PDB file of C-alpha atoms and ligand atoms in Angstrom:
ATOM      1  CA  UNK A 578       0.075   0.056  -0.311  1.00 56.00           C
ATOM      2  CA  UNK A 579       1.526   3.342  -1.195  1.00 53.00           C
ATOM      3  CA  UNK A 580      -0.939   5.810   0.636  1.00 50.00           C
ATOM      4  CA  UNK A 581       0.204   6.730   4.008  1.00 54.00           C
ATOM      5  CA  UNK A 582      -3.628   8.303   4.957  1.00 73.00           C
ATOM      6  CA  UNK A 583      -5.292   5.150   6.876  1.00 88.00           C
ATOM      7  CA  UNK A 584      -8.133   3.819   5.568  1.00 92.00           C
ATOM      8  CA  UNK A 585     -11.349   3.355   7.616  1.00 95.00           C
ATOM      9  CA  UNK A 586     -12.715  -0.241   7.922  1.00 96.00           C
ATOM     10  CA  UNK A 587     -15.410   0.526   5.368  1.00 96.00           C
ATOM     11  CA  UNK A 588     -12.493   2.178   2.727  1.00 96.00           C
ATOM     12  CA  UNK A 589     -10.603  -1.191   3.494  1.00 96.00           C
ATOM     13  CA  UNK A 590     -13.764  -3.396   1.919  1.00 97.00           C
ATOM     14  CA  UNK A 591     -14.337  -1.333  -0.517  1.00 97.00           C
ATOM     15  CA  UNK A 592     -11.190  -1.467  -1.963  1.00 97.00           C
ATOM     16  CA  UNK A 593     -11.044  -4.862  -1.368  1.00 97.00           C
ATOM     17  CA  UNK A 594     -13.912  -5.539  -3.362  1.00 97.00           C
ATOM     18  CA  UNK A 595     -13.034  -3.094  -6.292  1.00 97.00           C
ATOM     19  CA  UNK A 596      -9.903  -5.435  -6.193  1.00 97.00           C
ATOM     20  CA  UNK A 597     -12.594  -8.352  -6.790  1.00 97.00           C
ATOM     21  CA  UNK A 598     -14.999  -6.649  -9.171  1.00 96.00           C
ATOM     22  CA  UNK A 599     -11.815  -5.871 -11.737  1.00 96.00           C
ATOM     23  CA  UNK A 600     -10.573  -9.517 -10.811  1.00 96.00           C
ATOM     24  CA  UNK A 601     -13.349 -11.028 -12.115  1.00 95.00           C
ATOM     25  CA  UNK A 602     -13.711  -8.806 -15.125  1.00 93.00           C
ATOM     26  CA  UNK A 603     -10.546  -9.965 -16.406  1.00 93.00           C
ATOM     27  CA  UNK A 604     -11.460 -14.085 -15.504  1.00 93.00           C
ATOM     28  CA  UNK A 605     -14.505 -13.641 -17.334  1.00 90.00           C
ATOM     29  CA  UNK A 606     -12.010 -12.474 -20.191  1.00 88.00           C
ATOM     30  CA  UNK A 607      -9.768 -15.375 -19.774  1.00 86.00           C
ATOM     31  CA  UNK A 608     -12.353 -17.101 -20.431  1.00 86.00           C
ATOM     32  CA  UNK A 609     -14.053 -16.065 -23.486  1.00 82.00           C
ATOM     33  CA  UNK A 610     -10.135 -15.630 -24.785  1.00 80.00           C
ATOM     34  CA  UNK A 611      -9.826 -19.879 -24.134  1.00 80.00           C
ATOM     35  CA  UNK A 612     -13.447 -20.487 -25.861  1.00 81.00           C
ATOM     36  CA  UNK A 613     -13.548 -18.896 -28.906  1.00 77.00           C
ATOM     37  CA  UNK A 614     -10.142 -20.091 -29.995  1.00 84.00           C
ATOM     38  CA  UNK A 615     -11.182 -23.646 -29.407  1.00 87.00           C
ATOM     39  CA  UNK A 616     -14.532 -23.065 -31.429  1.00 86.00           C
ATOM     40  CA  UNK A 617     -12.764 -22.289 -34.282  1.00 90.00           C
ATOM     41  CA  UNK A 618     -10.254 -25.167 -34.242  1.00 90.00           C
ATOM     42  CA  UNK A 619     -12.864 -27.194 -33.776  1.00 92.00           C
ATOM     43  CA  UNK A 620     -14.728 -26.163 -36.825  1.00 92.00           C
ATOM     44  CA  UNK A 621     -11.012 -26.519 -38.262  1.00 94.00           C
ATOM     45  CA  UNK A 622     -10.851 -30.266 -37.670  1.00 95.00           C
ATOM     46  CA  UNK A 623     -14.570 -31.006 -38.636  1.00 95.00           C
ATOM     47  CA  UNK A 624     -13.389 -29.553 -41.964  1.00 96.00           C
ATOM     48  CA  UNK A 625     -10.459 -31.243 -42.454  1.00 96.00           C
ATOM     49  CA  UNK A 626     -12.779 -34.381 -41.691  1.00 96.00           C
ATOM     50  CA  UNK A 627     -14.918 -33.562 -44.064  1.00 96.00           C
ATOM     51  CA  UNK A 628     -12.098 -33.140 -47.061  1.00 97.00           C
ATOM     52  CA  UNK A 629     -10.685 -36.115 -46.168  1.00 97.00           C
ATOM     53  CA  UNK A 630     -14.193 -37.679 -46.746  1.00 96.00           C
ATOM     54  CA  UNK A 631     -15.222 -36.279 -49.906  1.00 97.00           C
ATOM     55  CA  UNK A 632     -11.111 -37.315 -51.348  1.00 97.00           C
ATOM     56  CA  UNK A 633     -12.416 -41.362 -50.264  1.00 97.00           C
ATOM     57  CA  UNK A 634     -16.182 -40.701 -51.783  1.00 96.00           C
ATOM     58  CA  UNK A 635     -14.564 -39.688 -54.986  1.00 97.00           C
ATOM     59  CA  UNK A 636     -11.699 -42.653 -55.103  1.00 97.00           C
ATOM     60  CA  UNK A 637     -14.906 -44.723 -54.529  1.00 96.00           C
ATOM     61  CA  UNK A 638     -16.748 -43.689 -57.392  1.00 97.00           C
ATOM     62  CA  UNK A 639     -13.704 -43.951 -59.599  1.00 97.00           C
ATOM     63  CA  UNK A 640     -13.791 -47.170 -58.635  1.00 97.00           C
ATOM     64  CA  UNK A 641     -17.176 -48.101 -59.543  1.00 96.00           C
ATOM     65  CA  UNK A 642     -16.580 -46.006 -63.290  1.00 97.00           C
ATOM     66  CA  UNK A 643     -13.397 -48.410 -63.883  1.00 97.00           C
ATOM     67  CA  UNK A 644     -15.905 -51.368 -62.631  1.00 96.00           C
ATOM     68  CA  UNK A 645     -18.386 -50.474 -65.070  1.00 97.00           C
ATOM     69  CA  UNK A 646     -15.932 -50.006 -68.003  1.00 97.00           C
ATOM     70  CA  UNK A 647     -14.734 -53.496 -67.374  1.00 97.00           C
ATOM     71  CA  UNK A 648     -17.837 -54.714 -67.449  1.00 97.00           C
ATOM     72  CA  UNK A 649     -18.555 -52.923 -70.700  1.00 97.00           C
ATOM     73  CA  UNK A 650     -15.332 -54.403 -72.326  1.00 97.00           C
ATOM     74  CA  UNK A 651     -16.506 -57.966 -71.362  1.00 97.00           C
ATOM     75  CA  UNK A 652     -19.755 -56.858 -73.153  1.00 97.00           C
ATOM     76  CA  UNK A 653     -17.957 -56.029 -76.262  1.00 97.00           C
ATOM     77  CA  UNK A 654     -15.537 -59.332 -76.049  1.00 97.00           C
ATOM     78  CA  UNK A 655     -19.082 -60.927 -75.582  1.00 97.00           C
ATOM     79  CA  UNK A 656     -20.603 -59.251 -78.494  1.00 97.00           C
ATOM     80  CA  UNK A 657     -16.993 -60.269 -80.987  1.00 97.00           C
ATOM     81  CA  UNK A 658     -17.312 -63.811 -79.990  1.00 95.00           C
ATOM     82  CA  UNK A 659     -21.173 -64.070 -80.784  1.00 96.00           C
ATOM     83  CA  UNK A 660     -20.568 -62.805 -84.366  1.00 96.00           C
ATOM     84  CA  UNK A 661     -17.559 -65.203 -84.755  1.00 95.00           C
ATOM     85  CA  UNK A 662     -19.800 -67.974 -83.705  1.00 94.00           C
ATOM     86  CA  UNK A 663     -22.658 -66.837 -85.844  1.00 94.00           C
ATOM     87  CA  UNK A 664     -20.272 -67.010 -89.050  1.00 94.00           C
ATOM     88  CA  UNK A 665     -19.153 -70.390 -87.818  1.00 93.00           C
ATOM     89  CA  UNK A 666     -22.404 -71.814 -87.157  1.00 91.00           C
ATOM     90  CA  UNK A 667     -23.003 -71.011 -91.171  1.00 90.00           C
ATOM     91  CA  UNK A 668     -19.843 -73.693 -92.076  1.00 89.00           C
ATOM     92  CA  UNK A 669     -21.135 -76.149 -89.629  1.00 88.00           C
ATOM     93  CA  UNK A 670     -19.232 -79.327 -90.144  1.00 88.00           C
ATOM     94  CA  UNK A 671     -21.272 -81.891 -88.032  1.00 92.00           C
ATOM     95  CA  UNK A 672     -23.921 -81.974 -85.061  1.00 92.00           C
ATOM     96  CA  UNK A 673     -21.494 -81.892 -82.412  1.00 92.00           C
ATOM     97  CA  UNK A 674     -19.789 -78.938 -83.450  1.00 92.00           C
ATOM     98  CA  UNK A 675     -23.397 -77.124 -83.907  1.00 94.00           C
ATOM     99  CA  UNK A 676     -24.407 -77.996 -80.265  1.00 94.00           C
ATOM    100  CA  UNK A 677     -20.955 -77.012 -78.862  1.00 93.00           C
ATOM    101  CA  UNK A 678     -21.447 -73.297 -80.734  1.00 94.00           C
ATOM    102  CA  UNK A 679     -24.955 -73.007 -79.851  1.00 95.00           C
ATOM    103  CA  UNK A 680     -23.561 -73.599 -76.210  1.00 96.00           C
ATOM    104  CA  UNK A 681     -21.193 -71.016 -76.424  1.00 95.00           C
ATOM    105  CA  UNK A 682     -23.819 -68.313 -77.947  1.00 95.00           C
ATOM    106  CA  UNK A 683     -26.125 -69.171 -74.886  1.00 96.00           C
ATOM    107  CA  UNK A 684     -22.976 -68.757 -72.733  1.00 96.00           C
ATOM    108  CA  UNK A 685     -22.264 -65.740 -74.334  1.00 96.00           C
ATOM    109  CA  UNK A 686     -25.435 -64.123 -74.451  1.00 97.00           C
ATOM    110  CA  UNK A 687     -26.045 -64.472 -70.552  1.00 97.00           C
ATOM    111  CA  UNK A 688     -22.257 -63.231 -70.001  1.00 96.00           C
ATOM    112  CA  UNK A 689     -23.727 -60.471 -71.599  1.00 97.00           C
ATOM    113  CA  UNK A 690     -26.928 -60.206 -69.268  1.00 97.00           C
ATOM    114  CA  UNK A 691     -24.991 -60.342 -66.846  1.00 97.00           C
ATOM    115  CA  UNK A 692     -22.706 -57.890 -67.435  1.00 97.00           C
ATOM    116  CA  UNK A 693     -25.549 -55.423 -67.966  1.00 97.00           C
ATOM    117  CA  UNK A 694     -27.361 -56.219 -64.605  1.00 97.00           C
ATOM    118  CA  UNK A 695     -23.749 -55.560 -63.023  1.00 97.00           C
ATOM    119  CA  UNK A 696     -23.373 -52.370 -64.734  1.00 97.00           C
ATOM    120  CA  UNK A 697     -26.886 -51.310 -63.484  1.00 97.00           C
ATOM    121  CA  UNK A 698     -25.991 -51.788 -60.304  1.00 97.00           C
ATOM    122  CA  UNK A 699     -22.940 -50.034 -60.118  1.00 96.00           C
ATOM    123  CA  UNK A 700     -25.031 -47.259 -61.524  1.00 96.00           C
ATOM    124  CA  UNK A 701     -27.445 -47.033 -58.932  1.00 97.00           C
ATOM    125  CA  UNK A 702     -24.590 -47.041 -56.228  1.00 96.00           C
ATOM    126  CA  UNK A 703     -22.773 -44.521 -58.540  1.00 96.00           C
ATOM    127  CA  UNK A 704     -26.145 -42.555 -58.249  1.00 97.00           C
ATOM    128  CA  UNK A 705     -26.022 -42.977 -54.493  1.00 96.00           C
ATOM    129  CA  UNK A 706     -22.237 -41.974 -53.819  1.00 96.00           C
ATOM    130  CA  UNK A 707     -22.673 -39.029 -56.212  1.00 97.00           C
ATOM    131  CA  UNK A 708     -25.162 -37.622 -54.100  1.00 97.00           C
ATOM    132  CA  UNK A 709     -23.932 -38.120 -50.764  1.00 96.00           C
ATOM    133  CA  UNK A 710     -20.885 -36.304 -52.382  1.00 97.00           C
ATOM    134  CA  UNK A 711     -22.698 -33.459 -53.789  1.00 97.00           C
ATOM    135  CA  UNK A 712     -24.425 -32.934 -49.682  1.00 96.00           C
ATOM    136  CA  UNK A 713     -20.674 -33.414 -48.567  1.00 96.00           C
ATOM    137  CA  UNK A 714     -19.273 -30.668 -50.656  1.00 97.00           C
ATOM    138  CA  UNK A 715     -22.047 -28.209 -49.646  1.00 97.00           C
ATOM    139  CA  UNK A 716     -21.271 -28.970 -45.890  1.00 96.00           C
ATOM    140  CA  UNK A 717     -18.063 -28.068 -46.377  1.00 97.00           C
ATOM    141  CA  UNK A 718     -18.530 -24.692 -48.330  1.00 96.00           C
ATOM    142  CA  UNK A 719     -20.993 -24.143 -45.413  1.00 95.00           C
ATOM    143  CA  UNK A 720     -18.734 -24.895 -42.909  1.00 95.00           C
ATOM    144  CA  UNK A 721     -16.134 -22.995 -44.553  1.00 96.00           C
ATOM    145  CA  UNK A 722     -18.272 -19.876 -44.774  1.00 95.00           C
ATOM    146  CA  UNK A 723     -19.118 -20.525 -40.913  1.00 92.00           C
ATOM    147  CA  UNK A 724     -15.002 -20.702 -40.133  1.00 93.00           C
ATOM    148  CA  UNK A 725     -14.459 -17.631 -42.020  1.00 93.00           C
ATOM    149  CA  UNK A 726     -17.206 -15.729 -39.989  1.00 91.00           C
ATOM    150  CA  UNK A 727     -15.792 -17.353 -36.573  1.00 87.00           C
ATOM    151  CA  UNK A 728     -12.240 -15.993 -37.892  1.00 90.00           C
ATOM    152  CA  UNK A 729     -13.283 -12.655 -38.351  1.00 91.00           C
ATOM    153  CA  UNK A 730     -15.537 -12.594 -35.128  1.00 86.00           C
ATOM    154  CA  UNK A 731     -12.587 -14.302 -32.907  1.00 84.00           C
ATOM    155  CA  UNK A 732     -10.291 -11.429 -34.389  1.00 88.00           C
ATOM    156  CA  UNK A 733     -12.456  -8.683 -33.531  1.00 88.00           C
ATOM    157  CA  UNK A 734     -13.033  -9.730 -30.094  1.00 83.00           C
ATOM    158  CA  UNK A 735      -9.446 -10.385 -29.628  1.00 84.00           C
ATOM    159  CA  UNK A 736      -8.845  -6.766 -30.225  1.00 87.00           C
ATOM    160  CA  UNK A 737     -11.928  -5.784 -28.534  1.00 84.00           C
ATOM    161  CA  UNK A 738     -10.672  -7.494 -25.292  1.00 84.00           C
ATOM    162  CA  UNK A 739      -7.409  -6.995 -25.394  1.00 88.00           C
ATOM    163  CA  UNK A 740      -7.823  -3.511 -25.048  1.00 90.00           C
ATOM    164  CA  UNK A 741     -10.578  -3.989 -22.582  1.00 91.00           C
ATOM    165  CA  UNK A 742      -7.760  -6.125 -20.789  1.00 92.00           C
ATOM    166  CA  UNK A 743      -5.226  -3.441 -20.642  1.00 94.00           C
ATOM    167  CA  UNK A 744      -7.559  -0.917 -19.207  1.00 94.00           C
ATOM    168  CA  UNK A 745      -8.899  -3.527 -16.435  1.00 95.00           C
ATOM    169  CA  UNK A 746      -5.103  -4.652 -15.910  1.00 96.00           C
ATOM    170  CA  UNK A 747      -4.319  -0.998 -15.031  1.00 96.00           C
ATOM    171  CA  UNK A 748      -6.927  -0.469 -12.971  1.00 96.00           C
ATOM    172  CA  UNK A 749      -6.167  -3.476 -11.225  1.00 96.00           C
ATOM    173  CA  UNK A 750      -2.886  -2.667 -10.500  1.00 96.00           C
ATOM    174  CA  UNK A 751      -4.311   0.716  -9.283  1.00 96.00           C
ATOM    175  CA  UNK A 752      -6.645  -0.836  -6.977  1.00 96.00           C
ATOM    176  CA  UNK A 753      -3.777  -3.432  -5.612  1.00 96.00           C
ATOM    177  CA  UNK A 754      -2.124  -0.215  -4.321  1.00 96.00           C
ATOM    178  CA  UNK A 755      -5.218   0.238  -2.117  1.00 95.00           C
ATOM    179  CA  UNK A 756      -5.059  -2.650  -0.460  1.00 96.00           C
ATOM    180  CA  UNK A 757      -2.855  -3.859   2.699  1.00 94.00           C
ATOM    181  CA  UNK A 758      -0.260  -6.117   1.836  1.00 95.00           C
ATOM    182  CA  UNK A 759      -1.186  -8.855   4.174  1.00 94.00           C
ATOM    183  CA  UNK A 760      -4.987  -8.144   2.527  1.00 95.00           C
ATOM    184  CA  UNK A 761      -3.761  -8.662  -0.943  1.00 96.00           C
ATOM    185  CA  UNK A 762      -1.732 -12.026  -0.120  1.00 95.00           C
ATOM    186  CA  UNK A 763      -4.642 -13.717   1.735  1.00 94.00           C
ATOM    187  CA  UNK A 764      -6.934 -12.284  -1.761  1.00 96.00           C
ATOM    188  CA  UNK A 765      -4.686 -14.129  -4.009  1.00 95.00           C
ATOM    189  CA  UNK A 766      -4.462 -17.304  -1.697  1.00 95.00           C
ATOM    190  CA  UNK A 767      -8.071 -17.516  -1.317  1.00 94.00           C
ATOM    191  CA  UNK A 768      -8.585 -17.061  -5.421  1.00 95.00           C
ATOM    192  CA  UNK A 769      -6.062 -19.772  -5.902  1.00 93.00           C
ATOM    193  CA  UNK A 770      -7.864 -22.868  -4.028  1.00 90.00           C
ATOM    194  CA  UNK A 771     -11.250 -21.445  -5.419  1.00 90.00           C
ATOM    195  CA  UNK A 772     -12.810 -22.727  -8.796  1.00 87.00           C
ATOM    196  CA  UNK A 773     -15.138 -19.106  -9.377  1.00 90.00           C
ATOM    197  CA  UNK A 774     -11.876 -16.750  -7.965  1.00 94.00           C
ATOM    198  CA  UNK A 775     -14.099 -15.246  -5.756  1.00 96.00           C
ATOM    199  CA  UNK A 776     -12.024 -14.089  -2.661  1.00 97.00           C
ATOM    200  CA  UNK A 777     -14.502 -10.886  -1.639  1.00 97.00           C
ATOM    201  CA  UNK A 778     -18.277 -11.341  -1.601  1.00 97.00           C
ATOM    202  CA  UNK A 779     -21.614 -10.580  -0.441  1.00 97.00           C
ATOM    203  CA  UNK A 780     -24.043 -12.666   1.592  1.00 96.00           C
ATOM    204  CA  UNK A 781     -26.722 -14.016  -1.285  1.00 93.00           C
ATOM    205  CA  UNK A 782     -30.024 -15.135   0.524  1.00 92.00           C
ATOM    206  CA  UNK A 783     -28.253 -15.327   4.440  1.00 95.00           C
ATOM    207  CA  UNK A 784     -25.251 -17.332   2.720  1.00 96.00           C
ATOM    208  CA  UNK A 785     -21.730 -16.966   2.213  1.00 97.00           C
ATOM    209  CA  UNK A 786     -21.804 -15.528  -1.876  1.00 95.00           C
ATOM    210  CA  UNK A 787     -18.519 -17.983  -2.169  1.00 95.00           C
ATOM    211  CA  UNK A 788     -19.246 -21.204  -0.516  1.00 94.00           C
ATOM    212  CA  UNK A 789     -23.138 -20.453  -0.174  1.00 95.00           C
ATOM    213  CA  UNK A 790     -23.002 -21.954   3.771  1.00 97.00           C
ATOM    214  CA  UNK A 791     -25.248 -19.808   6.053  1.00 97.00           C
ATOM    215  CA  UNK A 792     -24.331 -17.095   7.300  1.00 97.00           C
ATOM    216  CA  UNK A 793     -25.400 -16.873  11.210  1.00 97.00           C
ATOM    217  CA  UNK A 794     -27.475 -13.824  11.793  1.00 96.00           C
ATOM    218  CA  UNK A 795     -25.333 -12.102  14.589  1.00 97.00           C
ATOM    219  CA  UNK A 796     -22.228 -12.115  11.781  1.00 97.00           C
ATOM    220  CA  UNK A 797     -24.762 -10.998   9.318  1.00 97.00           C
ATOM    221  CA  UNK A 798     -25.133  -7.720  11.352  1.00 97.00           C
ATOM    222  CA  UNK A 799     -21.603  -7.125  12.262  1.00 97.00           C
ATOM    223  CA  UNK A 800     -20.803  -7.372   8.664  1.00 97.00           C
ATOM    224  CA  UNK A 801     -23.145  -4.647   8.065  1.00 97.00           C
ATOM    225  CA  UNK A 802     -22.143  -2.676  10.826  1.00 97.00           C
ATOM    226  CA  UNK A 803     -18.409  -2.250   8.748  1.00 97.00           C
ATOM    227  CA  UNK A 804     -16.441  -1.954  12.016  1.00 96.00           C
ATOM    228  CA  UNK A 805     -14.073  -5.158  11.437  1.00 96.00           C
ATOM    229  CA  UNK A 806     -13.160  -7.525   8.056  1.00 96.00           C
ATOM    230  CA  UNK A 807     -14.954 -10.280   8.028  1.00 97.00           C
ATOM    231  CA  UNK A 808     -14.080 -13.539   6.706  1.00 96.00           C
ATOM    232  CA  UNK A 809     -16.774 -16.600   6.008  1.00 96.00           C
ATOM    233  CA  UNK A 810     -16.287 -19.289   8.816  1.00 95.00           C
ATOM    234  CA  UNK A 811     -16.553 -21.663   6.140  1.00 95.00           C
ATOM    235  CA  UNK A 812     -14.170 -20.527   3.342  1.00 94.00           C
ATOM    236  CA  UNK A 813     -12.326 -17.968   4.587  1.00 94.00           C
ATOM    237  CA  UNK A 814     -13.560 -15.545   2.197  1.00 96.00           C
ATOM    238  CA  UNK A 815     -14.413 -12.086   2.967  1.00 97.00           C
ATOM    239  CA  UNK A 816     -17.810 -10.868   3.220  1.00 98.00           C
ATOM    240  CA  UNK A 817     -18.827  -7.528   2.615  1.00 98.00           C
ATOM    241  CA  UNK A 818     -22.176  -5.750   3.078  1.00 97.00           C
ATOM    242  CA  UNK A 819     -24.507  -4.905  -0.068  1.00 96.00           C
ATOM    243  CA  UNK A 820     -24.147  -1.439  -0.095  1.00 95.00           C
ATOM    244  CA  UNK A 821     -20.339  -2.068  -0.203  1.00 97.00           C
ATOM    245  CA  UNK A 822     -20.414  -3.943  -3.251  1.00 96.00           C
ATOM    246  CA  UNK A 823     -23.086  -1.978  -4.742  1.00 95.00           C
ATOM    247  CA  UNK A 824     -21.017   1.345  -4.341  1.00 95.00           C
ATOM    248  CA  UNK A 825     -18.389  -0.205  -6.896  1.00 95.00           C
ATOM    249  CA  UNK A 826     -20.596  -2.222  -8.857  1.00 93.00           C
ATOM    250  CA  UNK A 827     -23.530  -0.005  -9.510  1.00 91.00           C
ATOM    251  CA  UNK A 828     -25.748  -3.269  -8.735  1.00 91.00           C
ATOM    252  CA  UNK A 829     -28.882  -3.043  -6.848  1.00 90.00           C
ATOM    253  CA  UNK A 830     -28.741  -6.202  -4.869  1.00 89.00           C
ATOM    254  CA  UNK A 831     -32.315  -6.024  -3.677  1.00 87.00           C
ATOM    255  CA  UNK A 832     -33.302  -6.959  -7.654  1.00 89.00           C
ATOM    256  CA  UNK A 833     -33.896 -10.225  -8.882  1.00 88.00           C
ATOM    257  CA  UNK A 834     -30.907 -11.811  -9.639  1.00 85.00           C
ATOM    258  CA  UNK A 835     -31.454 -12.066 -13.399  1.00 89.00           C
ATOM    259  CA  UNK A 836     -32.316  -8.455 -13.362  1.00 89.00           C
ATOM    260  CA  UNK A 837     -28.804  -8.004 -11.244  1.00 88.00           C
ATOM    261  CA  UNK A 838     -27.133 -10.195 -14.037  1.00 88.00           C
ATOM    262  CA  UNK A 839     -28.952  -8.133 -17.305  1.00 89.00           C
ATOM    263  CA  UNK A 840     -27.324  -5.074 -15.106  1.00 88.00           C
ATOM    264  CA  UNK A 841     -23.979  -6.425 -14.809  1.00 85.00           C
ATOM    265  CA  UNK A 842     -24.080  -7.317 -18.547  1.00 84.00           C
ATOM    266  CA  UNK A 843     -24.625  -3.897 -19.526  1.00 85.00           C
ATOM    267  CA  UNK A 844     -22.591  -2.336 -17.125  1.00 83.00           C
ATOM    268  CA  UNK A 845     -19.879  -4.404 -18.309  1.00 78.00           C
ATOM    269  CA  UNK A 846     -20.523  -3.602 -21.413  1.00 76.00           C
ATOM    270  CA  UNK A 847     -20.275  -0.103 -21.361  1.00 74.00           C
ATOM    271  CA  UNK A 848     -17.565  -0.524 -19.384  1.00 61.00           C
ATOM    272  CA  UNK A 849     -15.936   1.956 -17.524  1.00 53.00           C
ATOM    273  CA  UNK A 850     -16.162   2.216 -13.908  1.00 49.00           C
ATOM    274  CA  UNK A 851     -14.350   5.654 -12.610  1.00 48.00           C
ATOM    275  CA  UNK A 852     -11.876   5.464 -10.236  1.00 47.00           C
TER     276      UNK A 852
HETATM  277 ZN1   ZN B1476     -17.805 -19.020   2.509  1.00 50.34          ZN
END
């Protein structure tokens, strides 16, 4: 603490709450900064997967096309054989030869039918695959557009939050100077062991706003009196009176939680708390 001026307990509590208020805003920014890049990288992964699937589908379709052309050349071969056998039939010498040729002709006709059937089946498969491919391509272009706008959004948010973060950091440093060393140390210590990062809280419906354990009525009265710094018996967080908190964050705690949250968001968006 740089100032030599002796602070009243109420001033100490107000300064502590102010430090908490600024720190919580910085925590929120850090969470936001962590979540958005994740959304972008999830989308990038999805696009990568989609691209791989499209390549595989195209390979599959090529395989089917090869299959079709193989059957087509089989048919061509059979037709040539049939023509040759028919010519041979004209010059047939005996019954056995005639029967053998007729059998061959029958066989080649069956071969043609079989190949035609296989071509139809392959073409059906190809159509289905083509449809799936088109759908995947449409999805890919949608996801690409999605990614572009997410990236732009991320860039904007990063720029905006960086400015805000800088401003908040400066305010926080100033706020720290108004808090005693030992209180600062315990502030950091409590924050380290809590998930919500709250070291200074208010009473919420008769409970500690940090751990939600009941605050005895006698303690609640003492908190309201602001004659000493009082910590939650359960979690050790400093508990300040509502009016102390309101003097810092301008939130009316007699309003509904939804209304308080709405106000909080509005104040956060408009920024700038006077120091
Ligand atoms: Zn508590």
